[in-house]
Short mmCIF file of C-alpha atoms in Angstrom, two decimals:
data_model
loop_
_atom_site.label_atom_id
_atom_site.label_comp_id
_atom_site.label_asym_id
_atom_site.label_seq_id
_atom_site.Cartn_x
_atom_site.Cartn_y
_atom_site.Cartn_z
CA MET Q 1 18.92 -4.57 27.78
CA LYS Q 2 17.98 -4.75 31.48
CA THR Q 3 15.97 -1.55 31.01
CA PHE Q 4 14.21 -3.12 28.05
CA ALA Q 5 13.37 -6.30 30.00
CA ILE Q 6 12.01 -4.33 32.96
CA ALA Q 7 9.89 -2.13 30.72
CA LEU Q 8 8.61 -5.19 28.83
CA ALA Q 9 7.62 -6.91 32.07
CA GLY Q 10 5.84 -3.75 33.21
CA MET Q 11 3.87 -3.55 30.01
CA LEU Q 12 2.73 -7.15 30.31
CA ALA Q 13 1.63 -6.41 33.87
CA LEU Q 14 -0.67 -3.73 32.48
CA GLY Q 15 -2.94 -6.57 31.39
CA ILE Q 16 -4.67 -6.17 34.78
CA LEU Q 17 -5.61 -2.60 33.86
CA VAL Q 18 -6.70 -3.46 30.34
CA GLN Q 19 -10.02 -4.57 31.83
CA ARG Q 20 -10.95 -0.88 32.22
CA ALA Q 21 -9.18 0.67 29.25
CA SER Q 22 -8.86 0.12 25.54
CA ALA Q 23 -5.88 -2.00 24.46
CA GLN Q 24 -5.18 0.17 21.38
CA PRO Q 25 -3.45 3.05 23.26
CA ILE Q 26 -1.22 0.48 24.99
CA LEU Q 27 -0.33 -1.08 21.64
CA ASN Q 28 0.55 2.36 20.26
CA ARG Q 29 2.80 3.07 23.23
CA VAL Q 30 4.49 -0.33 22.92
CA GLU Q 31 5.11 0.23 19.21
CA ARG Q 32 6.69 3.63 19.90
CA PHE Q 33 8.83 2.20 22.69
CA LEU Q 34 10.08 -0.72 20.63
CA ARG Q 35 10.75 1.54 17.64
CA ASP Q 36 12.96 3.69 19.89
CA GLN Q 37 14.74 0.56 21.15
CA VAL Q 38 15.42 -0.66 17.60
CA ASP Q 39 16.77 2.76 16.62
CA ALA Q 40 19.00 2.82 19.70
CA ALA Q 41 20.26 -0.69 18.92
CA THR Q 42 21.35 0.30 15.41
CA GLU Q 43 23.07 3.51 16.48
CA SER Q 44 26.57 3.39 17.96
CA PRO Q 45 27.39 6.82 19.40
CA GLN Q 46 31.09 7.51 19.46
CA PRO Q 47 32.52 8.46 22.85
CA ALA Q 48 34.32 11.78 23.09
CA GLU Q 49 38.04 11.47 22.47
CA PRO Q 50 40.08 12.07 25.65
CA GLY Q 51 42.05 15.30 25.67
CA TYR Q 52 45.85 15.38 25.57
CA LEU Q 53 47.96 17.98 27.41
CA GLY Q 54 51.40 17.01 26.16
CA LEU Q 55 53.73 17.45 29.12
CA ILE Q 56 55.59 15.40 31.73
CA GLY Q 57 55.38 16.60 35.34
CA ASN Q 58 56.68 15.66 38.76
CA ASP Q 59 55.70 16.60 42.32
CA ASP Q 60 58.64 15.15 44.29
CA ALA Q 61 60.78 18.24 44.75
CA ASP Q 62 58.29 21.02 45.50
CA GLY Q 63 56.80 19.98 48.83
CA GLY Q 64 53.16 20.01 47.78
CA ARG Q 65 53.31 23.46 46.17
CA GLY Q 66 52.41 22.18 42.70
CA VAL Q 67 53.52 20.04 39.78
CA ARG Q 68 56.84 20.89 38.15
CA VAL Q 69 56.97 20.64 34.34
CA LEU Q 70 59.88 18.41 33.36
CA GLU Q 71 59.23 18.24 29.64
CA VAL Q 72 56.85 19.81 27.12
CA SER Q 73 56.03 17.98 23.88
CA PRO Q 74 56.60 20.34 20.92
CA GLY Q 75 53.50 21.12 18.88
CA HIS Q 76 51.00 19.87 21.48
CA ALA Q 77 48.53 21.62 23.77
CA ALA Q 78 50.85 22.69 26.61
CA ALA Q 79 53.53 23.99 24.25
CA GLN Q 80 50.99 25.83 22.09
CA ALA Q 81 49.61 27.57 25.18
CA GLY Q 82 53.10 28.75 26.17
CA LEU Q 83 54.04 26.40 29.04
CA ARG Q 84 57.74 25.70 29.44
CA LYS Q 85 60.08 23.26 31.13
CA GLY Q 86 60.57 24.36 34.74
CA ASP Q 87 57.10 25.92 35.18
CA LEU Q 88 55.25 25.06 38.41
CA ILE Q 89 51.54 24.35 37.79
CA THR Q 90 49.53 25.47 40.85
CA THR Q 91 45.90 25.51 39.63
CA ILE Q 92 43.88 23.99 36.77
CA GLY Q 93 40.35 25.27 36.16
CA GLY Q 94 40.44 27.00 39.55
CA ARG Q 95 41.30 23.78 41.40
CA PRO Q 96 44.45 23.82 43.55
CA ILE Q 97 47.18 21.52 42.21
CA ARG Q 98 49.52 20.24 44.92
CA ALA Q 99 50.47 16.83 43.53
CA MET Q 100 50.18 14.63 40.43
CA ASP Q 101 46.93 13.12 41.77
CA ASP Q 102 45.34 16.59 41.83
CA MET Q 103 46.44 17.18 38.26
CA ALA Q 104 45.04 13.82 37.11
CA GLY Q 105 41.72 14.64 38.79
CA ALA Q 106 41.54 18.06 37.13
CA LEU Q 107 42.12 16.52 33.69
CA GLU Q 108 39.85 13.49 34.19
CA GLY Q 109 36.94 13.35 31.75
CA LYS Q 110 38.16 16.31 29.69
CA ALA Q 111 37.75 15.74 25.97
CA ALA Q 112 39.88 16.96 23.09
CA GLY Q 113 38.99 20.59 22.40
CA ALA Q 114 38.19 21.43 26.04
CA LYS Q 115 39.69 24.69 27.31
CA LEU Q 116 41.36 24.82 30.72
CA SER Q 117 42.72 27.79 32.66
CA MET Q 118 46.07 27.20 34.35
CA THR Q 119 48.01 29.17 36.93
CA VAL Q 120 51.75 28.72 36.58
CA THR Q 121 54.62 30.04 38.68
CA ARG Q 122 57.63 30.95 36.54
CA GLU Q 123 60.74 32.55 38.01
CA GLY Q 124 58.80 33.57 41.12
CA ALA Q 125 55.92 35.26 39.24
CA GLN Q 126 52.42 33.88 38.64
CA GLN Q 127 51.10 33.69 35.10
CA GLU Q 128 47.74 32.64 33.67
CA TYR Q 129 47.38 30.43 30.60
CA THR Q 130 44.46 28.97 28.68
CA VAL Q 131 45.19 25.51 27.32
CA THR Q 132 43.08 23.85 24.62
CA LEU Q 133 43.46 20.09 24.98
CA GLY Q 134 44.42 18.28 21.81
CA ARG Q 135 44.26 14.77 20.43
CA ARG Q 136 46.60 12.10 21.76
CA PRO Q 137 49.23 11.36 19.11
CA ASP Q 138 49.37 7.93 17.55
CA ALA Q 139 51.77 5.53 19.22
CA PRO Q 140 55.11 5.18 17.42
CA PRO Q 141 55.57 1.94 15.50
CA ALA Q 142 57.05 -0.92 17.49
CA PRO Q 143 60.79 -1.35 16.95
CA GLU Q 144 61.84 -4.04 14.54
CA PRO Q 145 62.58 -7.28 16.44
CA ARG Q 146 66.29 -8.08 16.41
CA PRO Q 147 68.54 -10.96 17.44
CA ARG Q 148 69.61 -10.79 21.08
CA LEU Q 149 72.73 -11.80 22.98
CA GLY Q 150 71.66 -10.76 26.47
CA VAL Q 151 74.54 -8.68 27.83
CA ARG Q 152 75.03 -5.10 28.92
CA SER Q 153 78.41 -3.60 28.08
CA VAL Q 154 80.38 -0.39 28.49
CA PRO Q 155 83.50 0.98 26.81
CA VAL Q 156 86.81 -0.44 28.02
CA SER Q 157 88.32 1.87 30.64
CA GLU Q 158 92.02 2.52 31.00
CA ALA Q 159 92.15 0.45 34.20
CA VAL Q 160 90.46 -2.53 32.50
CA ARG Q 161 92.83 -2.18 29.54
CA ARG Q 162 95.84 -2.43 31.86
CA GLN Q 163 94.38 -5.41 33.77
CA ASN Q 164 93.95 -7.34 30.50
CA SER Q 165 97.26 -6.19 28.95
CA LEU Q 166 95.53 -4.66 25.92
CA ASP Q 167 97.46 -2.48 23.52
CA ALA Q 168 94.44 -0.15 23.18
CA ALA Q 169 91.19 0.46 25.06
CA ARG Q 170 88.93 -1.20 22.56
CA GLY Q 171 86.11 -3.76 22.81
CA ALA Q 172 82.84 -4.09 24.79
CA HIS Q 173 83.29 -4.68 28.53
CA VAL Q 174 80.48 -6.96 29.81
CA ILE Q 175 79.07 -5.63 33.11
CA SER Q 176 75.86 -7.72 33.30
CA VAL Q 177 74.41 -10.89 31.78
CA VAL Q 178 70.67 -11.45 31.51
CA VAL Q 179 69.43 -14.58 33.28
CA GLY Q 180 68.34 -17.22 30.77
CA SER Q 181 69.84 -15.33 27.83
CA PRO Q 182 72.04 -16.82 25.07
CA ALA Q 183 75.08 -15.22 26.75
CA GLU Q 184 74.37 -16.96 30.06
CA ARG Q 185 73.73 -20.31 28.37
CA ALA Q 186 77.02 -19.96 26.50
CA GLY Q 187 78.89 -19.15 29.71
CA ILE Q 188 80.00 -15.59 28.82
CA PRO Q 189 81.45 -14.35 32.15
CA LEU Q 190 81.02 -10.97 33.80
CA GLY Q 191 84.04 -8.80 33.07
CA ALA Q 192 84.66 -10.36 29.66
CA ILE Q 193 85.81 -8.00 26.91
CA ILE Q 194 84.17 -8.89 23.59
CA THR Q 195 86.62 -8.01 20.83
CA ALA Q 196 85.16 -9.68 17.72
CA ILE Q 197 81.99 -11.19 16.25
CA ASP Q 198 82.56 -13.70 13.43
CA ALA Q 199 86.10 -12.30 13.04
CA THR Q 200 84.76 -8.73 12.66
CA PRO Q 201 86.56 -6.48 15.18
CA ILE Q 202 84.40 -4.94 17.94
CA ASN Q 203 85.79 -1.65 19.27
CA THR Q 204 82.80 -0.25 21.20
CA PRO Q 205 79.51 -1.40 22.77
CA ASP Q 206 77.66 0.28 19.89
CA GLU Q 207 79.54 -1.85 17.39
CA LEU Q 208 78.65 -4.96 19.43
CA ALA Q 209 74.94 -4.02 19.40
CA ALA Q 210 75.04 -3.37 15.65
CA ALA Q 211 76.81 -6.68 14.93
CA ILE Q 212 74.36 -8.72 17.04
CA GLY Q 213 71.31 -6.86 15.76
CA GLY Q 214 72.37 -7.31 12.16
CA ALA Q 215 73.24 -11.00 12.45
CA LYS Q 216 71.77 -13.02 9.56
CA THR Q 217 72.15 -16.41 11.22
CA SER Q 218 71.17 -17.71 14.63
CA GLN Q 219 74.75 -18.69 15.53
CA VAL Q 220 77.77 -16.40 15.78
CA GLU Q 221 81.34 -16.83 16.99
CA LEU Q 222 82.35 -14.51 19.83
CA THR Q 223 85.97 -13.65 20.57
CA TYR Q 224 86.46 -12.24 24.05
CA LEU Q 225 89.11 -11.76 26.71
CA ASP Q 226 88.57 -13.33 30.12
CA ARG Q 227 91.20 -12.28 32.70
CA GLY Q 228 93.73 -11.73 29.96
CA ARG Q 229 92.98 -15.05 28.19
CA SER Q 230 91.53 -15.00 24.67
CA VAL Q 231 88.48 -17.24 24.14
CA ARG Q 232 86.46 -18.11 21.05
CA LYS Q 233 82.98 -19.52 21.51
CA LYS Q 234 79.95 -20.29 19.34
CA VAL Q 235 76.78 -18.66 20.69
CA SER Q 236 73.20 -19.34 19.53
CA LEU Q 237 71.39 -16.00 19.55
CA ALA Q 238 67.75 -15.47 20.51
CA MET Q 239 66.24 -14.80 17.09
CA PRO Q 240 63.03 -12.78 16.64
CA LEU Q 241 59.83 -14.65 15.81
CA ALA Q 242 58.73 -14.69 12.20
CA ALA Q 243 56.35 -11.91 11.30
CA ARG Q 244 52.76 -12.85 11.98
CA GLU Q 245 49.40 -11.30 11.13
CA PRO Q 246 48.18 -9.04 13.92
CA PRO Q 247 45.99 -11.07 16.33
CA GLN Q 248 42.28 -10.41 16.33
CA ARG Q 249 40.56 -9.53 19.55
CA GLU Q 250 38.52 -12.48 20.77
CA VAL Q 251 35.49 -12.69 22.99
CA ARG Q 252 34.22 -15.62 25.00
CA ALA Q 253 33.38 -18.76 23.06
CA ARG Q 254 29.71 -19.36 22.32
CA PRO Q 255 28.15 -22.81 21.83
CA PRO Q 256 26.70 -23.43 18.35
CA LEU Q 257 23.06 -22.47 17.86
CA ALA Q 258 22.35 -25.62 15.86
CA GLU Q 259 21.23 -28.93 17.30
CA ALA Q 260 23.37 -30.24 20.16
CA PRO Q 261 26.09 -32.64 18.88
CA GLY Q 262 26.15 -36.29 19.77
CA PRO Q 263 28.42 -37.74 22.47
CA ALA Q 264 31.22 -38.49 20.05
CA ASP Q 265 31.74 -34.91 18.91
CA ALA Q 266 30.33 -32.98 21.84
CA LYS Q 267 32.27 -29.95 23.01
CA SER Q 268 31.90 -27.90 26.15
CA PRO Q 269 31.44 -24.14 25.63
CA ALA Q 270 34.96 -23.58 26.93
CA ALA Q 271 36.36 -25.87 24.20
CA ALA Q 272 34.40 -24.23 21.38
CA GLU Q 273 36.22 -22.19 18.78
CA PRO Q 274 36.69 -18.53 19.87
CA VAL Q 275 34.41 -16.03 18.21
CA VAL Q 276 36.04 -12.94 16.76
CA GLU Q 277 34.18 -9.84 17.85
CA ASN Q 278 32.22 -8.24 15.03
CA PRO Q 279 30.24 -5.12 16.03
CA ALA Q 280 28.05 -5.32 12.93
CA LEU Q 281 26.90 -8.82 13.78
CA ASP Q 282 26.24 -7.78 17.37
CA GLU Q 283 23.88 -5.03 16.17
CA ASP Q 284 22.04 -7.48 13.91
CA ASP Q 285 21.60 -9.84 16.86
CA ARG Q 286 20.14 -7.06 19.00
CA VAL Q 287 17.66 -6.02 16.29
CA THR Q 288 16.61 -9.64 15.72
CA THR Q 289 16.05 -10.10 19.45
CA LEU Q 290 13.93 -6.96 19.65
CA GLU Q 291 11.84 -8.04 16.66
CA ARG Q 292 11.25 -11.46 18.24
CA ARG Q 293 10.15 -9.84 21.50
CA LEU Q 294 7.86 -7.49 19.60
CA GLU Q 295 6.14 -10.48 17.99
CA GLN Q 296 5.71 -12.09 21.41
CA LEU Q 297 4.34 -8.87 22.86
CA GLU Q 298 1.87 -8.39 20.00
CA ALA Q 299 0.61 -11.94 20.51
CA ARG Q 300 0.18 -11.26 24.23
CA ILE Q 301 -1.73 -8.02 23.56
CA LYS Q 302 -4.08 -9.82 21.16
CA THR Q 303 -4.79 -12.34 23.90
CA LEU Q 304 -5.52 -9.52 26.35
CA GLU Q 305 -7.81 -7.82 23.83
CA ALA Q 306 -9.72 -11.07 23.38
CA GLU Q 307 -10.08 -11.47 27.14
CA LEU Q 308 -11.24 -7.84 27.41
CA ALA Q 309 -13.87 -8.38 24.71
CA LYS Q 310 -15.23 -11.42 26.56
CA GLN Q 311 -15.44 -9.45 29.80
CA LYS Q 312 -17.24 -6.51 28.15
CA THR Q 313 -19.93 -8.69 26.53
CA PRO Q 314 -21.83 -9.56 29.78
CA ASP Q 315 -21.65 -5.90 30.93
CA ALA Q 316 -23.16 -4.70 27.66
CA ALA Q 317 -25.98 -7.27 27.94
CA ALA Q 318 -26.70 -6.16 31.51
CA GLU Q 319 -26.96 -2.51 30.44
CA GLN Q 320 -29.47 -3.40 27.69
CA LYS Q 321 -31.66 -5.09 30.24
#
């Protein structure tokens, strides 16, 4: 809109020149310009979709000789072109690739469907590939929120079994407790061996994770061994929040366009209700603004035409004399 404002100001400044030229050509030009602006305001060109290569690389171990391919995503651009795990990428599009930054620069701005030549060193021999960038796959769905205890555990080792006088190496050996977690609040100590949840035996860390994740209530009873002593304790789990509607993206609050409220119900713009972004409404606003400016410009041109007519009248009378 800055371009529009500058052009509009320039056209109004042409009023100085209207004294020597007809106003009709200017009006025609203004109408064409504003018609183009209205068309541009109602069109929303879609940006090109960024291209996707589909590999994971690393430059730590090759001393600036290239980017080593650590993983290739099956079915995506790199795999379709023939790249493999272990390849060393040395050029892309003729540009030397010595580090990950070089690779990012070579791929920057490339859209889906773009073709790139790549030089790859494989088993000491150089090979050339042409890669057609694809579309970035959709993100996987977020994991289902689950109740949380807040410990990290490992299987019970033979040494830990002997220290706690266990008949068998079973249970989940706690090796860390998350700060502020339900486990810390309940006083579960490091080194504890969790052996049961609500009287259900726990033989492995996986069974502990399944029992906590599948808990139907916010409180469970843990049975654990602490330095050979059996302890039972109620623990309130961190339960997931109830499912909510996905939040809408919000833009800055705008004050109401109506009359300003009185002192009793006045609100600052910051306290106004947030406005949910709606691209369709934004386009309507832009068109309305352009139409309003067109009306103002037409009124200004009519004024200039009237002034021009007044200035031409004495000249015409002088010529007749």
